[in-house]
Tab-separated table of C-alpha atoms and ligand atoms in Angstrom:
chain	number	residue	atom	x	y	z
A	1	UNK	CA	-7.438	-11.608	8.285
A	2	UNK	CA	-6.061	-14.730	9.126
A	3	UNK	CA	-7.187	-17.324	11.748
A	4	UNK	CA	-4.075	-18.400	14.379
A	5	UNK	CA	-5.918	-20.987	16.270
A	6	UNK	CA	-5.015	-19.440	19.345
A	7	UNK	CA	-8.005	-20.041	21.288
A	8	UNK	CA	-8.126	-16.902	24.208
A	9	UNK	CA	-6.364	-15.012	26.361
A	10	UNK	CA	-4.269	-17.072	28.705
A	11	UNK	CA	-5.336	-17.945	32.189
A	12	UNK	CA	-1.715	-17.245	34.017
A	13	UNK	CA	-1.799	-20.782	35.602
A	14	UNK	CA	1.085	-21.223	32.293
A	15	UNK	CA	4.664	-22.382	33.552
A	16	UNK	CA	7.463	-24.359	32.845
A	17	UNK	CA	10.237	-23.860	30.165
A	18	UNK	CA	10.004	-22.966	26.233
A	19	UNK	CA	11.694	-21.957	23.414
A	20	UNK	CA	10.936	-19.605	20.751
A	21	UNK	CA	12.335	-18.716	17.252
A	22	UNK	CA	11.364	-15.210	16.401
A	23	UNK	CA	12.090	-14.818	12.525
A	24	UNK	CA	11.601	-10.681	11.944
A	25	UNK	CA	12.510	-8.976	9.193
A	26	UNK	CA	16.007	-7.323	10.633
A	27	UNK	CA	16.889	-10.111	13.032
A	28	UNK	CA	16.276	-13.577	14.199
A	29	UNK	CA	15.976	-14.185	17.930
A	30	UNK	CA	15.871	-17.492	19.889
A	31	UNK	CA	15.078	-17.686	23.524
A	32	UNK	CA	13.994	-19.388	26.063
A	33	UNK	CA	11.129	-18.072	28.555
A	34	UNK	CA	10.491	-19.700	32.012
A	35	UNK	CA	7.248	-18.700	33.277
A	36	UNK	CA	5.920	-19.469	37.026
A	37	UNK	CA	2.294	-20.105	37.277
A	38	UNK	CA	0.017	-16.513	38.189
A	39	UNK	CA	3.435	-14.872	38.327
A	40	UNK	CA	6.825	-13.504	36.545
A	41	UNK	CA	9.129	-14.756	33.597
A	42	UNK	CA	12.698	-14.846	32.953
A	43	UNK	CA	13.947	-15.020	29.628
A	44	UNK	CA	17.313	-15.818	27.812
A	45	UNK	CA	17.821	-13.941	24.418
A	46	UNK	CA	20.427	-14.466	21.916
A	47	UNK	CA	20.241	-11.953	18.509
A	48	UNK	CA	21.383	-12.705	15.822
A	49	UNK	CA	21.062	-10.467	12.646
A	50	UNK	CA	20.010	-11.790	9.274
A	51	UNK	CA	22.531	-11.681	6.655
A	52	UNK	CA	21.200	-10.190	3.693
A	53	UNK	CA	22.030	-13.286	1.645
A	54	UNK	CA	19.892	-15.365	3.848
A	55	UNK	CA	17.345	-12.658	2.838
A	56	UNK	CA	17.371	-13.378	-0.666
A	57	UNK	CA	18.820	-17.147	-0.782
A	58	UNK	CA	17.167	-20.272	-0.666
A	59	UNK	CA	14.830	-21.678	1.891
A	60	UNK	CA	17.509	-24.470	2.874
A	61	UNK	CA	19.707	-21.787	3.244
A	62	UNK	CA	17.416	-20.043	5.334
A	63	UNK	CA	16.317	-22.373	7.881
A	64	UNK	CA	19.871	-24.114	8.030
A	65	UNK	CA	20.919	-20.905	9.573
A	66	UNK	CA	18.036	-20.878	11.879
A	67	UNK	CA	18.577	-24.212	13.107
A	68	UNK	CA	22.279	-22.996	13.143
A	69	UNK	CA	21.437	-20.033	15.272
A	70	UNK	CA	18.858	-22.509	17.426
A	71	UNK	CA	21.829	-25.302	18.359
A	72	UNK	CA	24.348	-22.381	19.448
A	73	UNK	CA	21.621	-20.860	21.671
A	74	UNK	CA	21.481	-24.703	23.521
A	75	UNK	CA	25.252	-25.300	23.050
A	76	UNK	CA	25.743	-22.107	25.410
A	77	UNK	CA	22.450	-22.081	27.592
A	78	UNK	CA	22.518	-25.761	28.506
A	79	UNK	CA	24.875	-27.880	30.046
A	80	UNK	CA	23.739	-31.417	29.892
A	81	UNK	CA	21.553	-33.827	27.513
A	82	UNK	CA	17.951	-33.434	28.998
A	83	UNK	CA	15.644	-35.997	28.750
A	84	UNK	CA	12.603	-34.247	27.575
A	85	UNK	CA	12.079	-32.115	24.552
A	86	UNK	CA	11.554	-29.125	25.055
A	87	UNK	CA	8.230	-27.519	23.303
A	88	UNK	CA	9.059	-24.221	20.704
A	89	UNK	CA	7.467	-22.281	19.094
A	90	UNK	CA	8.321	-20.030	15.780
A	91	UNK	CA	7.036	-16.602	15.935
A	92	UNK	CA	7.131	-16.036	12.396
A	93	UNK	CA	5.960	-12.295	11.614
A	94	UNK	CA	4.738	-13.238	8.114
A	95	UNK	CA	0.957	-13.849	7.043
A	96	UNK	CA	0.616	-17.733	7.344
A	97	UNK	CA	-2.453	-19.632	6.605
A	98	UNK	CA	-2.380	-22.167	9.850
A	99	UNK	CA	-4.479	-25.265	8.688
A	100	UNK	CA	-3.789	-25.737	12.973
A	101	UNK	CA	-1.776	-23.808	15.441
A	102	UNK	CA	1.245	-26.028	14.651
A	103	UNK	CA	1.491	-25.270	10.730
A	104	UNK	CA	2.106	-21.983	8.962
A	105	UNK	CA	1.554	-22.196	5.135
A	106	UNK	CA	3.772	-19.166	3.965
A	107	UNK	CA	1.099	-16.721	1.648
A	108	UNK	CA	3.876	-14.425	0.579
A	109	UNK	CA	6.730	-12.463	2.131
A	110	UNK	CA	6.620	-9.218	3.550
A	111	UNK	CA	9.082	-6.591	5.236
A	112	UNK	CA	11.594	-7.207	1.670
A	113	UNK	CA	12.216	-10.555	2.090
A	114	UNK	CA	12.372	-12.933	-0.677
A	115	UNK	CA	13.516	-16.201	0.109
A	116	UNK	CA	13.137	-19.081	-2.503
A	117	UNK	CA	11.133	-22.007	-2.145
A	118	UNK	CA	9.439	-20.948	1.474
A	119	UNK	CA	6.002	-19.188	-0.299
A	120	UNK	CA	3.217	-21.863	-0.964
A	121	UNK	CA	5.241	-24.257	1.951
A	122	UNK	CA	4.540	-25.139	5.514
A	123	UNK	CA	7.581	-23.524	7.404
A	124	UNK	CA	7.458	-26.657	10.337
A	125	UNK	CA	8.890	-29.416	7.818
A	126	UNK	CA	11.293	-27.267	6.468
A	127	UNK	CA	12.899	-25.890	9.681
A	128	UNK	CA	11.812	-29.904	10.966
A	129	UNK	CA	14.078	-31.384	7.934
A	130	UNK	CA	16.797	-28.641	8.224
A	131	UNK	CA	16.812	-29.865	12.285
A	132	UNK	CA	17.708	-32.706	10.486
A	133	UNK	CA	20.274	-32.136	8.236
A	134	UNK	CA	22.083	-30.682	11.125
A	135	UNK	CA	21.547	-33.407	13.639
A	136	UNK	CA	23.540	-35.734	10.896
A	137	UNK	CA	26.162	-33.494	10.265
A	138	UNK	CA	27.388	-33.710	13.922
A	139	UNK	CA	26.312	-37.036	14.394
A	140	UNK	CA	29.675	-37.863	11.578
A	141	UNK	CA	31.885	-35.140	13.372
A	142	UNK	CA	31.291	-37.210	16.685
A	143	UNK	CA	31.697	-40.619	14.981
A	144	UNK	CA	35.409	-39.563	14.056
A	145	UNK	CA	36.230	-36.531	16.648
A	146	UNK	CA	34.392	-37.712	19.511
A	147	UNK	CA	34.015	-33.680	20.379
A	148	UNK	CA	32.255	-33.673	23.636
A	149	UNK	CA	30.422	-30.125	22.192
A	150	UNK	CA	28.666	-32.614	19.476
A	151	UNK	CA	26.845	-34.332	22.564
A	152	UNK	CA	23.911	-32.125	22.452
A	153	UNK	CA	23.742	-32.180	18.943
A	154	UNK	CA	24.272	-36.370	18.845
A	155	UNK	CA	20.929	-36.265	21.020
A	156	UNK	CA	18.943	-34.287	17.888
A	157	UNK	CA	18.118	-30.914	18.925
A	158	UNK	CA	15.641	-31.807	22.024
A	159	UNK	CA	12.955	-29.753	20.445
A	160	UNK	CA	9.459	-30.548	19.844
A	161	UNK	CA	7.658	-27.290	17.158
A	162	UNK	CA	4.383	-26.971	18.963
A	163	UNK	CA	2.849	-23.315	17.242
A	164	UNK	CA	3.823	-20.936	14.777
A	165	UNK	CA	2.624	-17.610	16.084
A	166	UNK	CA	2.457	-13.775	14.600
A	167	UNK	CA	4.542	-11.493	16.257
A	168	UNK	CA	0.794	-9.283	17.115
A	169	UNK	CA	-0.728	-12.331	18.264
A	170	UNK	CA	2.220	-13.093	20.932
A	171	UNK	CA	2.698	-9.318	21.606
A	172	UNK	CA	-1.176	-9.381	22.399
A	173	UNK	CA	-0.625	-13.071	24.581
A	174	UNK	CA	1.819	-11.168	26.680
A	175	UNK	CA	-0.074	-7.648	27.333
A	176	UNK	CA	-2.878	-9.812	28.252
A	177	UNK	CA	-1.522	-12.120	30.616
A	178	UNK	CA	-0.826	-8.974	32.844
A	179	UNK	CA	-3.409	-6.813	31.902
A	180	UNK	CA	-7.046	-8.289	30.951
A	181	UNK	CA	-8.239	-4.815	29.495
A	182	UNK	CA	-5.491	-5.206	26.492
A	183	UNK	CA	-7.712	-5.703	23.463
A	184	UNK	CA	-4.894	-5.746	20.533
A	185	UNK	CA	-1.700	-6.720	19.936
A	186	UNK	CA	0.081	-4.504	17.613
A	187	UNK	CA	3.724	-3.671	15.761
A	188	UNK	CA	5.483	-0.891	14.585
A	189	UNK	CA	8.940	-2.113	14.000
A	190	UNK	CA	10.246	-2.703	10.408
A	191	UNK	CA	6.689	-3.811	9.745
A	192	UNK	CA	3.201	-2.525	10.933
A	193	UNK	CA	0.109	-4.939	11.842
A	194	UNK	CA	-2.094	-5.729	14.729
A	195	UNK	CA	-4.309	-8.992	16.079
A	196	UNK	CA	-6.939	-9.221	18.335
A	197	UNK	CA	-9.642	-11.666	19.747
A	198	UNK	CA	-12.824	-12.512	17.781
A	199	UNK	CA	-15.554	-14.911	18.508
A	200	UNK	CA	-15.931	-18.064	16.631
A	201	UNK	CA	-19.582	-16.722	15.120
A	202	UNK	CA	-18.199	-13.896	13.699
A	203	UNK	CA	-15.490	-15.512	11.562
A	204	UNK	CA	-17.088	-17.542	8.344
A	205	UNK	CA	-13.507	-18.879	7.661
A	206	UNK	CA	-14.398	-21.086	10.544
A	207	UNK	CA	-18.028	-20.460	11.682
A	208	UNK	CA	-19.901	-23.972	11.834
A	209	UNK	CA	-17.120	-26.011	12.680
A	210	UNK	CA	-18.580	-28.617	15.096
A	211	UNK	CA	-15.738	-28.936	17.597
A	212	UNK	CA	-15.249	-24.604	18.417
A	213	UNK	CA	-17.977	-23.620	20.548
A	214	UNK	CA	-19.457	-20.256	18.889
A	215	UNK	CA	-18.457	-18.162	21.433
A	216	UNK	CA	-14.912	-19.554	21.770
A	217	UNK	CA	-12.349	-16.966	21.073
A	218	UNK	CA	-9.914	-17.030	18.352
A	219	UNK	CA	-7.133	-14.884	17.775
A	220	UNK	CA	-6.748	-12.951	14.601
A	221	UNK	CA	-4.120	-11.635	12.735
A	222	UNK	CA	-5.403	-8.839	10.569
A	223	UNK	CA	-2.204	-8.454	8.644
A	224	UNK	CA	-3.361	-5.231	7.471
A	225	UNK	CA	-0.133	-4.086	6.237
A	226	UNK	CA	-1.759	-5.251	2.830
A	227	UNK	CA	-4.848	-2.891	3.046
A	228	UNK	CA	-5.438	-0.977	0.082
A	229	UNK	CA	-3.526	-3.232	-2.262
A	230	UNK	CA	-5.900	-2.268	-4.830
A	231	UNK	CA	-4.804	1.457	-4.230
A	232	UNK	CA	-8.190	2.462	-3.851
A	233	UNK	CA	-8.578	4.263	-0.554
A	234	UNK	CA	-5.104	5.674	0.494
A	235	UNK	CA	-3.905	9.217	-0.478
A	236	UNK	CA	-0.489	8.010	-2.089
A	237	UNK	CA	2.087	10.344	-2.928
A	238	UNK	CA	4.521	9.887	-5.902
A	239	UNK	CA	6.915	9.061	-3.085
A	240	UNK	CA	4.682	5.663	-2.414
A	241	UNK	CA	4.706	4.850	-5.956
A	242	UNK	CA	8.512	5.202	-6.228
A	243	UNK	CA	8.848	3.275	-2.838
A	244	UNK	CA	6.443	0.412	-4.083
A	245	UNK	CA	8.390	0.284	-7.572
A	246	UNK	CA	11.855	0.215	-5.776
A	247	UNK	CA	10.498	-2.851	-3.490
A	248	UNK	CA	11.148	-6.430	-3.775
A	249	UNK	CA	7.214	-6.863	-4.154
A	250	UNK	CA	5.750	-3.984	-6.291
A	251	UNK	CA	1.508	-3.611	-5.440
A	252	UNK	CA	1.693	-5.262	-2.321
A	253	UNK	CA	1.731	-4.159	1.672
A	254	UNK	CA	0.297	-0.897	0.297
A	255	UNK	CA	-0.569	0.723	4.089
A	256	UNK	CA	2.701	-0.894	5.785
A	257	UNK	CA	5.113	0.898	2.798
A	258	UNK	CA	2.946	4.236	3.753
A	259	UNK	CA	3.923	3.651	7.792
A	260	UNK	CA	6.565	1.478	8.843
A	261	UNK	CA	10.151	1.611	10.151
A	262	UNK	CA	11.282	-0.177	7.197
A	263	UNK	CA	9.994	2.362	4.600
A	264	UNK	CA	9.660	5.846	6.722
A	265	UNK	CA	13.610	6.491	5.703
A	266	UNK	CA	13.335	5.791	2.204
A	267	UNK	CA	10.252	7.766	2.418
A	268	UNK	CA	12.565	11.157	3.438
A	269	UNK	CA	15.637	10.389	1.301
A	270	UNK	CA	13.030	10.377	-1.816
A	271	UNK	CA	12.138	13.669	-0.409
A	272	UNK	CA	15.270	15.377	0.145
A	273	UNK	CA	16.781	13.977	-3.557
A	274	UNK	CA	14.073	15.564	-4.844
A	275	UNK	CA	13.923	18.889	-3.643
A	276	UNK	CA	17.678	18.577	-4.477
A	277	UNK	CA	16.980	18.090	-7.888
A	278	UNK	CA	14.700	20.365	-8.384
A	279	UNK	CA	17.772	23.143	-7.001
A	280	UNK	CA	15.352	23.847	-3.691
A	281	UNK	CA	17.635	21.885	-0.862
A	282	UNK	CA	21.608	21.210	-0.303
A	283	UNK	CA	22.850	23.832	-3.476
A	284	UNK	CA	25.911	22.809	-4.153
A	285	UNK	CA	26.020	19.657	-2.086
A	286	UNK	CA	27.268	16.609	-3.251
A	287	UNK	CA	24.148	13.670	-3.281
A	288	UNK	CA	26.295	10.575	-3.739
A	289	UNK	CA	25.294	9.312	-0.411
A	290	UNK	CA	22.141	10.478	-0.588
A	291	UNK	CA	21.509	8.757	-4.069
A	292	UNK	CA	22.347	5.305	-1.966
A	293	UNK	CA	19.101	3.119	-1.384
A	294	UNK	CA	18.348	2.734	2.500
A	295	UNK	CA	21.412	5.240	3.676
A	296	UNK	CA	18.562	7.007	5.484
A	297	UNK	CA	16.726	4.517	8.163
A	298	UNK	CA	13.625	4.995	10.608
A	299	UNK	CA	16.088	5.983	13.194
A	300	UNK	CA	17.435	8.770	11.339
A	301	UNK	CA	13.653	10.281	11.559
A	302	UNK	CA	13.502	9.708	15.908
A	303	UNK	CA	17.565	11.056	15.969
A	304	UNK	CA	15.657	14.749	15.000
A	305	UNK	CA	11.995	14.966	15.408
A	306	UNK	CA	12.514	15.103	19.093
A	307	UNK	CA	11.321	18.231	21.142
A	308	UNK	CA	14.696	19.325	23.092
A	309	UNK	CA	16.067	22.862	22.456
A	310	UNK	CA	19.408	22.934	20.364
A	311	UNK	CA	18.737	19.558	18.685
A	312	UNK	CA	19.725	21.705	15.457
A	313	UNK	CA	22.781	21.450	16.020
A	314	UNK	CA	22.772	17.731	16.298
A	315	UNK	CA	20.925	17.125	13.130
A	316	UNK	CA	23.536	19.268	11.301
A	317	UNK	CA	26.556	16.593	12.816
A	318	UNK	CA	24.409	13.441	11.508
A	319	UNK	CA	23.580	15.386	7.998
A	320	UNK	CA	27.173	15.525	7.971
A	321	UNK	CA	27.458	11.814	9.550
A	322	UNK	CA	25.003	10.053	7.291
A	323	UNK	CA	24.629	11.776	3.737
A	324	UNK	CA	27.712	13.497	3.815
A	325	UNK	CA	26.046	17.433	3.302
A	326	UNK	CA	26.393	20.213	5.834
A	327	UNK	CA	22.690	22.106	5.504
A	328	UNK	CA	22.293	25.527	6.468
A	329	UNK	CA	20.617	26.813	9.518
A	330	UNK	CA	17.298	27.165	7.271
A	331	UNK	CA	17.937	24.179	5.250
A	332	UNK	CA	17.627	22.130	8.589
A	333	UNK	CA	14.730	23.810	9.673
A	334	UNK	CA	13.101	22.774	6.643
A	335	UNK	CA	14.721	19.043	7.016
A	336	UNK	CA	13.182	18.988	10.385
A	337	UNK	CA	9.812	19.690	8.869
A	338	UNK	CA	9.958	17.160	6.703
A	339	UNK	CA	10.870	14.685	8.855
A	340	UNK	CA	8.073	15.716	11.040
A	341	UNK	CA	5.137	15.555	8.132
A	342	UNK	CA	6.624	11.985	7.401
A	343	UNK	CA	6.341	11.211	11.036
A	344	UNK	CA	3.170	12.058	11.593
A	345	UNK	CA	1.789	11.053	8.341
A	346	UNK	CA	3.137	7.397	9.873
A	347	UNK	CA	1.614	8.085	12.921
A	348	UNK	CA	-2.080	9.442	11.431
A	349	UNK	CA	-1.975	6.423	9.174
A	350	UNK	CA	-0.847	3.820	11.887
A	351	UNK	CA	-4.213	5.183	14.145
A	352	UNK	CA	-6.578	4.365	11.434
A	353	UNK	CA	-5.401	0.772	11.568
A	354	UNK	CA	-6.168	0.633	15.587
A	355	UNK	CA	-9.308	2.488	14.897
A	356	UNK	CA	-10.635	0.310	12.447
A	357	UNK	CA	-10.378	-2.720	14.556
A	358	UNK	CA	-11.762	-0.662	18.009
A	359	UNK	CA	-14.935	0.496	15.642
A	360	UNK	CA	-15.624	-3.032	14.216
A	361	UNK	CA	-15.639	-4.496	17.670
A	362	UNK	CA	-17.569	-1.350	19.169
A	363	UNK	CA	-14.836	-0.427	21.697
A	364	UNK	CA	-15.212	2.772	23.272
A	365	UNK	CA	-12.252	1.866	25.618
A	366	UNK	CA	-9.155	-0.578	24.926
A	367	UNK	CA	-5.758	-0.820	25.296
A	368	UNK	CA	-2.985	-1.301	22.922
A	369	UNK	CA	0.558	-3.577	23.761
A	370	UNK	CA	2.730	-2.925	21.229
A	371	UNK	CA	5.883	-4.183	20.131
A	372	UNK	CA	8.364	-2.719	17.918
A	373	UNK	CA	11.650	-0.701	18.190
A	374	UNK	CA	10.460	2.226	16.419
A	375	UNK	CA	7.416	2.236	18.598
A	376	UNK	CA	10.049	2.169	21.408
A	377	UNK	CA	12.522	4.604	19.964
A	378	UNK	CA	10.364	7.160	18.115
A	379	UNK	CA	9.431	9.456	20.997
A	380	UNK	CA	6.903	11.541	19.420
A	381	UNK	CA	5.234	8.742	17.393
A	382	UNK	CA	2.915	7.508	20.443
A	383	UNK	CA	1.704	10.868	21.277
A	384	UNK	CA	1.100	11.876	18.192
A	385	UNK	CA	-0.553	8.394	17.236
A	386	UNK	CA	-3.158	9.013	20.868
A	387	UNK	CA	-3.956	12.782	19.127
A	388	UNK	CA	-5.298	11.196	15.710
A	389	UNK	CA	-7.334	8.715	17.483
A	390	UNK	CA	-8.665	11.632	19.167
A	391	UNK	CA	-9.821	13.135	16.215
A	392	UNK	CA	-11.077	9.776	14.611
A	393	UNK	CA	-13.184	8.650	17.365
A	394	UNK	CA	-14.127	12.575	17.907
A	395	UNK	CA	-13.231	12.943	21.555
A	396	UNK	CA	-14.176	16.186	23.319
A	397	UNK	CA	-11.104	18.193	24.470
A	398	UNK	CA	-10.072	17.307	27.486
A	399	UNK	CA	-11.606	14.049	27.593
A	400	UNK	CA	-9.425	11.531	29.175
A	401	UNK	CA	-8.216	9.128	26.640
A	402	UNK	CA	-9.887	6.074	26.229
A	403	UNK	CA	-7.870	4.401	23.594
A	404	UNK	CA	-4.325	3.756	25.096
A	405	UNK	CA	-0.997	2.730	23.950
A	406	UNK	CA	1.557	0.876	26.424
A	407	UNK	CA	4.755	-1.246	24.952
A	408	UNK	CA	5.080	-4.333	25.596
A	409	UNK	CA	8.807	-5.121	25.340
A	410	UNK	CA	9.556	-8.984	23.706
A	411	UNK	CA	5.972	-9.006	23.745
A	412	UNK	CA	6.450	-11.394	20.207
A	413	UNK	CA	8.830	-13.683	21.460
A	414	UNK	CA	7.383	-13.868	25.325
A	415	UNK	CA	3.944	-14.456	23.862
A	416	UNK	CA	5.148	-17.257	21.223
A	417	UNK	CA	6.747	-19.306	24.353
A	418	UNK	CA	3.180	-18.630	26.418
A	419	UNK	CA	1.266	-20.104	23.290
A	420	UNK	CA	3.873	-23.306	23.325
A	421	UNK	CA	2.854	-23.248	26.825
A	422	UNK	CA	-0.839	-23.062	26.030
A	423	UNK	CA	-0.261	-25.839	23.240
A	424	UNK	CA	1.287	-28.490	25.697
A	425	UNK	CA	-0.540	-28.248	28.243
A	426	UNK	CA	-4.003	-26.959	29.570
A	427	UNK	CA	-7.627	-27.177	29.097
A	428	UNK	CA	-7.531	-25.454	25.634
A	429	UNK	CA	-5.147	-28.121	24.357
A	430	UNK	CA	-7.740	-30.069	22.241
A	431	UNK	CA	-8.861	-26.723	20.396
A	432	UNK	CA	-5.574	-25.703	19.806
A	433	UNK	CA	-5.031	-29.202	17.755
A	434	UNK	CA	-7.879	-28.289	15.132
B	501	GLC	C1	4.430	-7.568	8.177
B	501	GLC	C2	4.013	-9.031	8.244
B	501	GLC	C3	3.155	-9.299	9.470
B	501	GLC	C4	3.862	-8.799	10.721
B	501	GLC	C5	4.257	-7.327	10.567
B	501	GLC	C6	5.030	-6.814	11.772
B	501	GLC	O1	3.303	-6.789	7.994
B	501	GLC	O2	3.330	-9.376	7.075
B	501	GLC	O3	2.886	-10.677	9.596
B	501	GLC	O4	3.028	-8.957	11.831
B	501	GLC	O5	5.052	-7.188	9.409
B	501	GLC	O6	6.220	-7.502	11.959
């Protein structure tokens, strides 16, 4: 449960021009979000994906190819040296402990990354010092080429880091900027966590602290992907243990490994080579590609658990596509099953997390924004994610559903520009500087 300093919902009186960062665990996105006061947005994205040596290199390493990524994006986007810096902010969808809304201390990484030298550090210096390093480097190319492209870089990148923010916490600022009745901010991408807004009383990390008001609200960042890291409470299956084992961090994330996009693949293949091995599924098939780590990915699992008529046929062609094995009719019948128990397992699991924070807070109503592209490409997984908190919260049939889930597309990246917003400017700006 960590404490993001970001003090409310915002008003919608937030506009101007920002910049975010959005460091995830498949890609890193930088964009830039204008907002108009009490109205729209545009935004400006550029992806980039994150090459698996930057995954497991060195923090310089790392953040030189952020701040590589960061120049390109205002090489192309803008045409002349501006004057002012403009504000940014890093949504960094890791759990942080933020001494202030501007610092992130890294506590460990999730989602299978395992960078060198970032855990234990404040990310703002290091991406600050790797600004740096590249601000130098062109400032000799333009010394001897005079290349007019090194202009923007000759002027250091005009940046100023206001926030570090949790992907939940700016998919939760978005939702609520449009919607006041969204209560939590959630993901279910590679990784799975949620935030929402508690009162300054109720939080002993901070309670007594002269300058917050005790009914101020803060956000948090529950980053209960991590539940259960004692094993204690959730029904693991020798799957999870062989999961956990094959990870880059062994006993930790216990609840995300169980539910997440970057697990929920791994999950099945562990499955399927088993029942292989045991002679039950694919006789006679060869498993080489089914024996590779990560061949099988969360979008394998929304490709068939969908609910059109002659998708059998289509599962057969990416059986064949992906692992290389041509099932029989009832040996895809049975795939589809199991695809379908690991789906909803996700989805039961995923419900309990949203449920937990609803019953702490005793909401009978709230809605959900989430952000995520398996909560965007997974058709089933919302419905069958509304039908377990149905059964949690003990609805009567036919009751209308009072716990809802909407997405909330960008929501992490759109949010982390409306907290550098919130942090420049506005009446909040004092609290946000804790
Ligand atoms: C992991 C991270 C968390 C993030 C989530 C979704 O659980 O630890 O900070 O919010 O993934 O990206």
């Amino acid at each position: 449960m960590n404490v993001t300093w970001v003090m409310g919902p915002p008003t919608g009186e937030e506009h101007g021009r920002y910049l975010a960062l959005d460091l995830g665990g498949t890609n890193l996105r930088v964009c830039e979000v204008s907002f108009e006061a009490f109205s729209d947005f545009e935004v400006l994205i550029n992806k980039n994906p994150l090459p698996e040596e930057v995954k497991h290199g060195t923090a310089e390493e790392l953040w030189d190819y952020v701040a590589e990524c960061l120049q390109r994006f205002l090489h192309e986007h803008h045409t002349g040296p501006s004057e002012k810096k403009v504000p940014l902010a890093i949504a960094f969808s890791y759990p942080v402990t933020q001494s202030s809304l501007r610092s992130g201390i890294l506590q460990r990484w999730t989602k299978g990354l395992d960078v060198k030298g970032v855990e234990g550090h404040d990310i703002v210096p290091q991406l600050e010092a790797a600004i740096g390093r590249k601000v130098g480097a062109h400032l000799e190319v333009f010394c001897t080429r005079e290349e007019p492209s090194a202009l923007i870089s000759l002027q250091g990148l005009p940046i100023d880091i206001v926030a570090v923010v949790n992907d939940t916490v700016g998919t939760l600022i978005t939702a609520a900027r449009q919607d006041p009745e969204v209560k939590i901010g959630s993901i279910f991408g590679t990784g799975c966590n949620a935030a929402y807004f508690e009162e300054a009383s109720r939080i002993p990390k901070i309670h007594g602290r002269s300058n917050i008001p005790d009914d101020a609200l803060v956000a948090i960042n529950a980053e209960y992907g991590a539940f259960d890291d004692e094993r204690k409470v959730l029904p693991c299956t020798r799957f999870d243990d062989m999961i956990d084992q094959s990870s880059a961090r062994p006993g930790q994330q216990t609840y995300e490994k169980m539910v997440s996009g970057l697990y929920l693949g791994e999950i099945l293949r562990m499955v399927f080579l088993d029942l292989h091995e045991s002679g039950a599924l694919f006789q006679g098939a060869d498993p080489t590609l089914l024996r590779q780590q990560n061949v099988i990915d969360a979008s394998f699992l929304s490709a068939i658990d969908l609910d059109v008529p002659g998708s059998v046929q289509e599962m057969g062609r990416l059986f064949k596509q992906k692992l290389g094995i041509e099932p029989s009719l009832p040996e895809l019948r049975i795939c589809r099953q199991l695809v379908e128990m690991v789906g909803i397992r996700a989805a039961r699991l995923y419900a309990c997390g949203i449920a937990a924070i609803c019953k702490k807070n005793n909401w009978s109503t709230c809605r959900v924004a989430v952000d995520g592209a398996v909560f965007e490409n997974y058709t089933n997984f919302r419905k069958r994610t509304m039908a377990a908190l149905g059964e949690i919260f003990d609805w009567p049939p036919e009751t209308e559903t009072r716990i809802t889930l909407q997405h909330c597309k960008e929501g992490s990246e759109i949010g982390s520009a409306l907290i550098a917003a919130l942090a420049s400017e506005g009446p909040r700006r004092h609290l946000l500087q804790t």
